């Protein structure tokens, strides 16, 4: 009997040790999975499903570094978006327009492009498009973004967007911040014209605050905070 007790005791201790060890490991695994999901969600805009600013920036830099002169950075602002938000459909209509714009940009950029929502009605795209196809592809983008959007009550809402683009071969740099600043200035130069504007060297010298064209909403407060 005594020998039986001595044999069973180590087995029980080993089982207790394994169980005790497994509980924290399981807990940490669940915690790690939850944390990973939260981090992934944080890199995505909850309304449109697009990359957030940080996620977009990381992927856009990969594209500019990899494709060099064949890379293209595009900034998009929706025109008269406040009127949509303040209209009969309210914010629900505005959200529908934002989601539709995100879907159109994603389709245009393709699976290898990076599309992000930088905030409000401002979007950014990084994509590989060679010089020979840029003009055609940008024209296709402006036409796509100008299609009316059907909101929840079935009403068609007219939309329009301003588009500015910048490329390393024209500006002589693959620095994402400089490319986006020039694309932003080009977009402003073509505001409400219905056409995309490809940035030239003159757009790279426009005064900026924290990488944004001076005068854009929020730049004054950002400058004071800096």
PDB file of C-alpha atoms in Angstrom:
ATOM      1  CA  UNK A   1       0.000   0.000   0.000  1.00  0.00           C
ATOM      2  CA  UNK A   2       2.780   2.397   0.947  1.00  0.00           C
ATOM      3  CA  UNK A   3       4.547   1.808  -2.366  1.00  0.00           C
ATOM      4  CA  UNK A   4       1.323   2.578  -4.203  1.00  0.00           C
ATOM      5  CA  UNK A   5       0.998   5.889  -2.428  1.00  0.00           C
ATOM      6  CA  UNK A   6       4.575   6.816  -3.309  1.00  0.00           C
ATOM      7  CA  UNK A   7       3.944   6.060  -6.999  1.00  0.00           C
ATOM      8  CA  UNK A   8       0.640   7.997  -7.166  1.00  0.00           C
ATOM      9  CA  UNK A   9       1.942  11.078  -5.379  1.00  0.00           C
ATOM     10  CA  UNK A  10       4.517  12.045  -8.023  1.00  0.00           C
ATOM     11  CA  UNK A  11       1.927  11.480 -10.772  1.00  0.00           C
ATOM     12  CA  UNK A  12      -0.515  13.783  -9.002  1.00  0.00           C
ATOM     13  CA  UNK A  13       2.161  16.392  -8.457  1.00  0.00           C
ATOM     14  CA  UNK A  14       3.151  16.286 -12.108  1.00  0.00           C
ATOM     15  CA  UNK A  15      -0.484  16.672 -13.166  1.00  0.00           C
ATOM     16  CA  UNK A  16      -0.924  19.604 -10.790  1.00  0.00           C
ATOM     17  CA  UNK A  17       2.275  21.214 -12.092  1.00  0.00           C
ATOM     18  CA  UNK A  18       1.206  20.830 -15.732  1.00  0.00           C
ATOM     19  CA  UNK A  19      -2.264  22.194 -14.967  1.00  0.00           C
ATOM     20  CA  UNK A  20      -0.815  25.111 -13.011  1.00  0.00           C
ATOM     21  CA  UNK A  21       1.563  25.897 -15.866  1.00  0.00           C
ATOM     22  CA  UNK A  22      -1.080  25.546 -18.566  1.00  0.00           C
ATOM     23  CA  UNK A  23      -3.501  28.040 -17.031  1.00  0.00           C
ATOM     24  CA  UNK A  24      -1.162  31.065 -17.259  1.00  0.00           C
ATOM     25  CA  UNK A  25       0.029  29.987 -20.718  1.00  0.00           C
ATOM     26  CA  UNK A  26      -3.546  29.766 -21.941  1.00  0.00           C
ATOM     27  CA  UNK A  27      -4.294  33.136 -20.402  1.00  0.00           C
ATOM     28  CA  UNK A  28      -1.318  34.750 -22.084  1.00  0.00           C
ATOM     29  CA  UNK A  29      -2.269  33.187 -25.424  1.00  0.00           C
ATOM     30  CA  UNK A  30      -5.771  34.615 -25.216  1.00  0.00           C
ATOM     31  CA  UNK A  31      -4.330  37.964 -24.172  1.00  0.00           C
ATOM     32  CA  UNK A  32      -1.876  37.947 -27.097  1.00  0.00           C
ATOM     33  CA  UNK A  33      -4.620  37.129 -29.618  1.00  0.00           C
ATOM     34  CA  UNK A  34      -6.879  39.836 -28.191  1.00  0.00           C
ATOM     35  CA  UNK A  35      -4.042  42.365 -28.262  1.00  0.00           C
ATOM     36  CA  UNK A  36      -3.205  41.443 -31.861  1.00  0.00           C
ATOM     37  CA  UNK A  37      -6.817  41.957 -32.910  1.00  0.00           C
ATOM     38  CA  UNK A  38      -6.954  45.323 -31.149  1.00  0.00           C
ATOM     39  CA  UNK A  39      -3.741  46.451 -32.807  1.00  0.00           C
ATOM     40  CA  UNK A  40      -5.018  45.333 -36.201  1.00  0.00           C
ATOM     41  CA  UNK A  41      -8.295  47.141 -35.627  1.00  0.00           C
ATOM     42  CA  UNK A  42      -6.407  50.268 -34.565  1.00  0.00           C
ATOM     43  CA  UNK A  43      -4.697  50.316 -37.954  1.00  0.00           C
ATOM     44  CA  UNK A  44      -8.084  50.290 -39.706  1.00  0.00           C
ATOM     45  CA  UNK A  45     -10.674  53.011 -39.940  1.00  0.00           C
ATOM     46  CA  UNK A  46     -13.862  51.586 -38.372  1.00  0.00           C
ATOM     47  CA  UNK A  47     -16.240  53.310 -40.810  1.00  0.00           C
ATOM     48  CA  UNK A  48     -14.569  52.561 -44.139  1.00  0.00           C
ATOM     49  CA  UNK A  49     -12.299  49.619 -43.295  1.00  0.00           C
ATOM     50  CA  UNK A  50      -9.375  51.492 -44.830  1.00  0.00           C
ATOM     51  CA  UNK A  51      -5.960  51.749 -43.275  1.00  0.00           C
ATOM     52  CA  UNK A  52      -5.572  54.450 -40.667  1.00  0.00           C
ATOM     53  CA  UNK A  53      -2.863  57.080 -40.933  1.00  0.00           C
ATOM     54  CA  UNK A  54      -0.121  54.944 -39.336  1.00  0.00           C
ATOM     55  CA  UNK A  55      -0.973  51.786 -41.255  1.00  0.00           C
ATOM     56  CA  UNK A  56      -1.203  53.656 -44.526  1.00  0.00           C
ATOM     57  CA  UNK A  57       2.086  55.473 -43.953  1.00  0.00           C
ATOM     58  CA  UNK A  58       3.957  52.235 -43.304  1.00  0.00           C
ATOM     59  CA  UNK A  59       2.613  50.544 -46.434  1.00  0.00           C
ATOM     60  CA  UNK A  60       2.981  53.643 -48.613  1.00  0.00           C
ATOM     61  CA  UNK A  61       6.666  53.882 -47.691  1.00  0.00           C
ATOM     62  CA  UNK A  62       7.125  50.277 -48.726  1.00  0.00           C
ATOM     63  CA  UNK A  63       5.587  51.078 -52.120  1.00  0.00           C
ATOM     64  CA  UNK A  64       7.700  54.180 -52.756  1.00  0.00           C
ATOM     65  CA  UNK A  65      10.871  52.397 -51.644  1.00  0.00           C
ATOM     66  CA  UNK A  66      10.151  49.356 -53.790  1.00  0.00           C
ATOM     67  CA  UNK A  67       8.886  50.950 -57.001  1.00  0.00           C
ATOM     68  CA  UNK A  68      10.757  54.269 -57.007  1.00  0.00           C
ATOM     69  CA  UNK A  69       9.878  56.314 -60.095  1.00  0.00           C
ATOM     70  CA  UNK A  70       6.936  54.042 -60.880  1.00  0.00           C
ATOM     71  CA  UNK A  71       5.237  54.878 -57.563  1.00  0.00           C
ATOM     72  CA  UNK A  72       2.416  57.400 -57.372  1.00  0.00           C
ATOM     73  CA  UNK A  73       1.031  59.145 -54.285  1.00  0.00           C
ATOM     74  CA  UNK A  74      -2.532  60.454 -54.561  1.00  0.00           C
ATOM     75  CA  UNK A  75      -4.479  62.648 -52.130  1.00  0.00           C
ATOM     76  CA  UNK A  76      -8.254  62.995 -52.360  1.00  0.00           C
ATOM     77  CA  UNK A  77     -10.646  65.445 -50.703  1.00  0.00           C
ATOM     78  CA  UNK A  78     -14.404  65.264 -51.145  1.00  0.00           C
ATOM     79  CA  UNK A  79     -15.876  68.570 -52.335  1.00  0.00           C
ATOM     80  CA  UNK A  80     -18.818  70.133 -50.462  1.00  0.00           C
ATOM     81  CA  UNK A  81     -18.902  67.236 -48.020  1.00  0.00           C
ATOM     82  CA  UNK A  82     -20.241  69.424 -45.218  1.00  0.00           C
ATOM     83  CA  UNK A  83     -23.319  70.132 -47.324  1.00  0.00           C
ATOM     84  CA  UNK A  84     -23.965  66.386 -47.581  1.00  0.00           C
ATOM     85  CA  UNK A  85     -23.628  65.974 -43.814  1.00  0.00           C
ATOM     86  CA  UNK A  86     -25.919  68.926 -43.185  1.00  0.00           C
ATOM     87  CA  UNK A  87     -28.428  67.899 -45.854  1.00  0.00           C
ATOM     88  CA  UNK A  88     -31.668  65.898 -45.531  1.00  0.00           C
ATOM     89  CA  UNK A  89     -29.827  62.594 -45.129  1.00  0.00           C
ATOM     90  CA  UNK A  90     -27.666  63.917 -42.311  1.00  0.00           C
ATOM     91  CA  UNK A  91     -24.592  62.092 -41.100  1.00  0.00           C
ATOM     92  CA  UNK A  92     -25.952  58.760 -42.309  1.00  0.00           C
ATOM     93  CA  UNK A  93     -25.718  60.046 -45.874  1.00  0.00           C
ATOM     94  CA  UNK A  94     -22.251  61.410 -45.179  1.00  0.00           C
ATOM     95  CA  UNK A  95     -21.117  58.055 -43.830  1.00  0.00           C
ATOM     96  CA  UNK A  96     -22.506  56.313 -46.906  1.00  0.00           C
ATOM     97  CA  UNK A  97     -20.580  58.670 -49.183  1.00  0.00           C
ATOM     98  CA  UNK A  98     -17.369  58.085 -47.236  1.00  0.00           C
ATOM     99  CA  UNK A  99     -17.810  54.312 -47.409  1.00  0.00           C
ATOM    100  CA  UNK A 100     -18.563  54.450 -51.155  1.00  0.00           C
ATOM    101  CA  UNK A 101     -15.502  56.629 -51.763  1.00  0.00           C
ATOM    102  CA  UNK A 102     -13.352  54.179 -49.833  1.00  0.00           C
ATOM    103  CA  UNK A 103     -14.652  51.267 -51.919  1.00  0.00           C
ATOM    104  CA  UNK A 104     -14.000  53.144 -55.162  1.00  0.00           C
ATOM    105  CA  UNK A 105     -10.458  54.050 -54.157  1.00  0.00           C
ATOM    106  CA  UNK A 106      -9.773  50.457 -53.150  1.00  0.00           C
ATOM    107  CA  UNK A 107     -11.042  49.184 -56.503  1.00  0.00           C
ATOM    108  CA  UNK A 108      -8.969  51.736 -58.386  1.00  0.00           C
ATOM    109  CA  UNK A 109      -5.769  51.043 -56.440  1.00  0.00           C
ATOM    110  CA  UNK A 110      -5.995  47.259 -56.733  1.00  0.00           C
ATOM    111  CA  UNK A 111      -4.846  44.626 -54.282  1.00  0.00           C
ATOM    112  CA  UNK A 112      -1.234  45.845 -54.222  1.00  0.00           C
ATOM    113  CA  UNK A 113      -2.014  49.486 -53.535  1.00  0.00           C
ATOM    114  CA  UNK A 114      -2.311  51.171 -50.137  1.00  0.00           C
ATOM    115  CA  UNK A 115      -5.449  53.175 -49.404  1.00  0.00           C
ATOM    116  CA  UNK A 116      -5.908  55.115 -46.193  1.00  0.00           C
ATOM    117  CA  UNK A 117      -8.348  57.501 -44.601  1.00  0.00           C
ATOM    118  CA  UNK A 118      -6.293  60.293 -43.103  1.00  0.00           C
ATOM    119  CA  UNK A 119      -9.252  61.872 -41.360  1.00  0.00           C
ATOM    120  CA  UNK A 120     -12.619  63.429 -42.152  1.00  0.00           C
ATOM    121  CA  UNK A 121     -13.166  63.347 -45.907  1.00  0.00           C
ATOM    122  CA  UNK A 122      -9.437  63.149 -46.708  1.00  0.00           C
ATOM    123  CA  UNK A 123      -7.996  60.007 -48.291  1.00  0.00           C
ATOM    124  CA  UNK A 124      -4.581  58.934 -49.540  1.00  0.00           C
ATOM    125  CA  UNK A 125      -3.452  56.279 -51.995  1.00  0.00           C
ATOM    126  CA  UNK A 126      -0.034  54.842 -52.777  1.00  0.00           C
ATOM    127  CA  UNK A 127       0.113  52.745 -55.925  1.00  0.00           C
ATOM    128  CA  UNK A 128       2.410  51.563 -58.682  1.00  0.00           C
ATOM    129  CA  UNK A 129       1.557  53.343 -61.945  1.00  0.00           C
ATOM    130  CA  UNK A 130       4.224  54.061 -64.543  1.00  0.00           C
ATOM    131  CA  UNK A 131       4.583  57.483 -66.212  1.00  0.00           C
ATOM    132  CA  UNK A 132       2.972  56.336 -69.473  1.00  0.00           C
ATOM    133  CA  UNK A 133      -0.312  55.403 -67.765  1.00  0.00           C
ATOM    134  CA  UNK A 134      -0.628  58.105 -65.120  1.00  0.00           C
ATOM    135  CA  UNK A 135      -2.758  60.591 -67.034  1.00  0.00           C
ATOM    136  CA  UNK A 136      -5.270  57.963 -68.134  1.00  0.00           C
ATOM    137  CA  UNK A 137      -5.481  56.301 -64.721  1.00  0.00           C
ATOM    138  CA  UNK A 138      -5.949  59.613 -62.884  1.00  0.00           C
ATOM    139  CA  UNK A 139      -8.696  60.603 -65.330  1.00  0.00           C
ATOM    140  CA  UNK A 140     -10.405  57.277 -64.638  1.00  0.00           C
ATOM    141  CA  UNK A 141     -10.170  57.976 -60.914  1.00  0.00           C
ATOM    142  CA  UNK A 142     -11.836  61.392 -61.106  1.00  0.00           C
ATOM    143  CA  UNK A 143     -14.649  59.933 -63.213  1.00  0.00           C
ATOM    144  CA  UNK A 144     -15.132  57.080 -60.754  1.00  0.00           C
ATOM    145  CA  UNK A 145     -15.251  59.401 -57.745  1.00  0.00           C
ATOM    146  CA  UNK A 146     -17.783  61.678 -59.445  1.00  0.00           C
ATOM    147  CA  UNK A 147     -20.454  58.963 -59.736  1.00  0.00           C
ATOM    148  CA  UNK A 148     -23.552  59.649 -57.574  1.00  0.00           C
ATOM    149  CA  UNK A 149     -23.865  57.624 -54.375  1.00  0.00           C
ATOM    150  CA  UNK A 150     -27.121  55.942 -53.367  1.00  0.00           C
ATOM    151  CA  UNK A 151     -27.868  56.444 -49.678  1.00  0.00           C
ATOM    152  CA  UNK A 152     -30.066  54.352 -47.396  1.00  0.00           C
ATOM    153  CA  UNK A 153     -33.401  55.856 -48.457  1.00  0.00           C
ATOM    154  CA  UNK A 154     -32.594  55.243 -52.133  1.00  0.00           C
ATOM    155  CA  UNK A 155     -31.783  58.862 -52.897  1.00  0.00           C
ATOM    156  CA  UNK A 156     -28.852  59.553 -55.190  1.00  0.00           C
ATOM    157  CA  UNK A 157     -26.368  62.047 -53.767  1.00  0.00           C
ATOM    158  CA  UNK A 158     -24.146  63.967 -56.149  1.00  0.00           C
ATOM    159  CA  UNK A 159     -20.503  63.836 -55.148  1.00  0.00           C
ATOM    160  CA  UNK A 160     -17.262  65.312 -56.420  1.00  0.00           C
ATOM    161  CA  UNK A 161     -13.660  65.059 -55.342  1.00  0.00           C
ATOM    162  CA  UNK A 162     -10.451  67.017 -55.724  1.00  0.00           C
ATOM    163  CA  UNK A 163      -7.438  64.892 -56.625  1.00  0.00           C
ATOM    164  CA  UNK A 164      -3.738  65.679 -56.454  1.00  0.00           C
ATOM    165  CA  UNK A 165      -0.880  63.305 -57.226  1.00  0.00           C
ATOM    166  CA  UNK A 166       2.895  63.272 -56.921  1.00  0.00           C
ATOM    167  CA  UNK A 167       5.576  60.966 -58.298  1.00  0.00           C
ATOM    168  CA  UNK A 168       9.261  60.466 -57.463  1.00  0.00           C
ATOM    169  CA  UNK A 169      10.474  60.867 -61.057  1.00  0.00           C
ATOM    170  CA  UNK A 170       8.981  64.362 -61.333  1.00  0.00           C
ATOM    171  CA  UNK A 171       9.993  65.591 -57.884  1.00  0.00           C
ATOM    172  CA  UNK A 172      13.305  63.747 -57.619  1.00  0.00           C
ATOM    173  CA  UNK A 173      12.557  62.145 -54.241  1.00  0.00           C
ATOM    174  CA  UNK A 174      10.927  59.064 -52.745  1.00  0.00           C
ATOM    175  CA  UNK A 175      10.385  60.789 -49.385  1.00  0.00           C
ATOM    176  CA  UNK A 176       6.733  60.122 -48.567  1.00  0.00           C
ATOM    177  CA  UNK A 177       6.283  63.324 -46.593  1.00  0.00           C
ATOM    178  CA  UNK A 178       7.525  65.481 -49.469  1.00  0.00           C
ATOM    179  CA  UNK A 179       5.443  63.580 -52.006  1.00  0.00           C
ATOM    180  CA  UNK A 180       2.286  63.947 -49.947  1.00  0.00           C
ATOM    181  CA  UNK A 181       2.934  67.640 -49.364  1.00  0.00           C
ATOM    182  CA  UNK A 182       3.302  68.209 -53.108  1.00  0.00           C
ATOM    183  CA  UNK A 183       0.238  66.079 -53.879  1.00  0.00           C
ATOM    184  CA  UNK A 184      -1.728  68.106 -51.333  1.00  0.00           C
ATOM    185  CA  UNK A 185      -0.671  71.387 -52.967  1.00  0.00           C
ATOM    186  CA  UNK A 186      -1.528  70.013 -56.420  1.00  0.00           C
ATOM    187  CA  UNK A 187      -4.930  68.894 -55.166  1.00  0.00           C
ATOM    188  CA  UNK A 188      -5.623  72.390 -53.858  1.00  0.00           C
ATOM    189  CA  UNK A 189      -4.515  73.905 -57.174  1.00  0.00           C
ATOM    190  CA  UNK A 190      -7.119  71.789 -58.975  1.00  0.00           C
ATOM    191  CA  UNK A 191      -9.890  72.263 -56.393  1.00  0.00           C
ATOM    192  CA  UNK A 192     -13.381  72.100 -57.920  1.00  0.00           C
ATOM    193  CA  UNK A 193     -12.027  71.726 -61.468  1.00  0.00           C
ATOM    194  CA  UNK A 194     -13.060  68.089 -61.853  1.00  0.00           C
ATOM    195  CA  UNK A 195      -9.588  67.029 -62.932  1.00  0.00           C
ATOM    196  CA  UNK A 196      -6.611  65.488 -61.192  1.00  0.00           C
ATOM    197  CA  UNK A 197      -3.428  67.552 -60.985  1.00  0.00           C
ATOM    198  CA  UNK A 198       0.013  65.938 -61.058  1.00  0.00           C
ATOM    199  CA  UNK A 199       2.423  67.881 -58.867  1.00  0.00           C
ATOM    200  CA  UNK A 200       5.405  69.639 -60.386  1.00  0.00           C
ATOM    201  CA  UNK A 201       8.474  71.104 -58.663  1.00  0.00           C
ATOM    202  CA  UNK A 202       6.528  74.290 -57.873  1.00  0.00           C
ATOM    203  CA  UNK A 203       4.128  72.327 -55.673  1.00  0.00           C
ATOM    204  CA  UNK A 204       6.975  70.949 -53.564  1.00  0.00           C
ATOM    205  CA  UNK A 205       7.925  74.436 -52.372  1.00  0.00           C
ATOM    206  CA  UNK A 206       4.497  75.447 -51.037  1.00  0.00           C
ATOM    207  CA  UNK A 207       4.770  76.506 -47.350  1.00  0.00           C
ATOM    208  CA  UNK A 208       3.650  73.777 -44.979  1.00  0.00           C
ATOM    209  CA  UNK A 209       2.991  73.175 -41.291  1.00  0.00           C
ATOM    210  CA  UNK A 210       3.767  69.697 -39.970  1.00  0.00           C
ATOM    211  CA  UNK A 211       3.791  68.349 -43.519  1.00  0.00           C
ATOM    212  CA  UNK A 212       0.432  69.864 -44.490  1.00  0.00           C
ATOM    213  CA  UNK A 213      -0.146  72.783 -46.807  1.00  0.00           C
ATOM    214  CA  UNK A 214      -0.456  75.996 -44.788  1.00  0.00           C
ATOM    215  CA  UNK A 215      -4.096  77.001 -44.558  1.00  0.00           C
ATOM    216  CA  UNK A 216      -5.518  73.487 -44.480  1.00  0.00           C
ATOM    217  CA  UNK A 217      -8.006  72.913 -41.634  1.00  0.00           C
ATOM    218  CA  UNK A 218      -6.176  72.128 -38.398  1.00  0.00           C
ATOM    219  CA  UNK A 219      -2.750  73.349 -39.423  1.00  0.00           C
ATOM    220  CA  UNK A 220      -2.931  76.445 -37.239  1.00  0.00           C
ATOM    221  CA  UNK A 221      -3.655  74.489 -34.070  1.00  0.00           C
ATOM    222  CA  UNK A 222      -1.143  71.808 -35.034  1.00  0.00           C
ATOM    223  CA  UNK A 223       1.505  74.459 -35.505  1.00  0.00           C
ATOM    224  CA  UNK A 224       0.797  76.006 -32.120  1.00  0.00           C
ATOM    225  CA  UNK A 225       0.904  72.599 -30.430  1.00  0.00           C
ATOM    226  CA  UNK A 226       4.241  71.823 -32.062  1.00  0.00           C
TER     227      UNK A 226
END
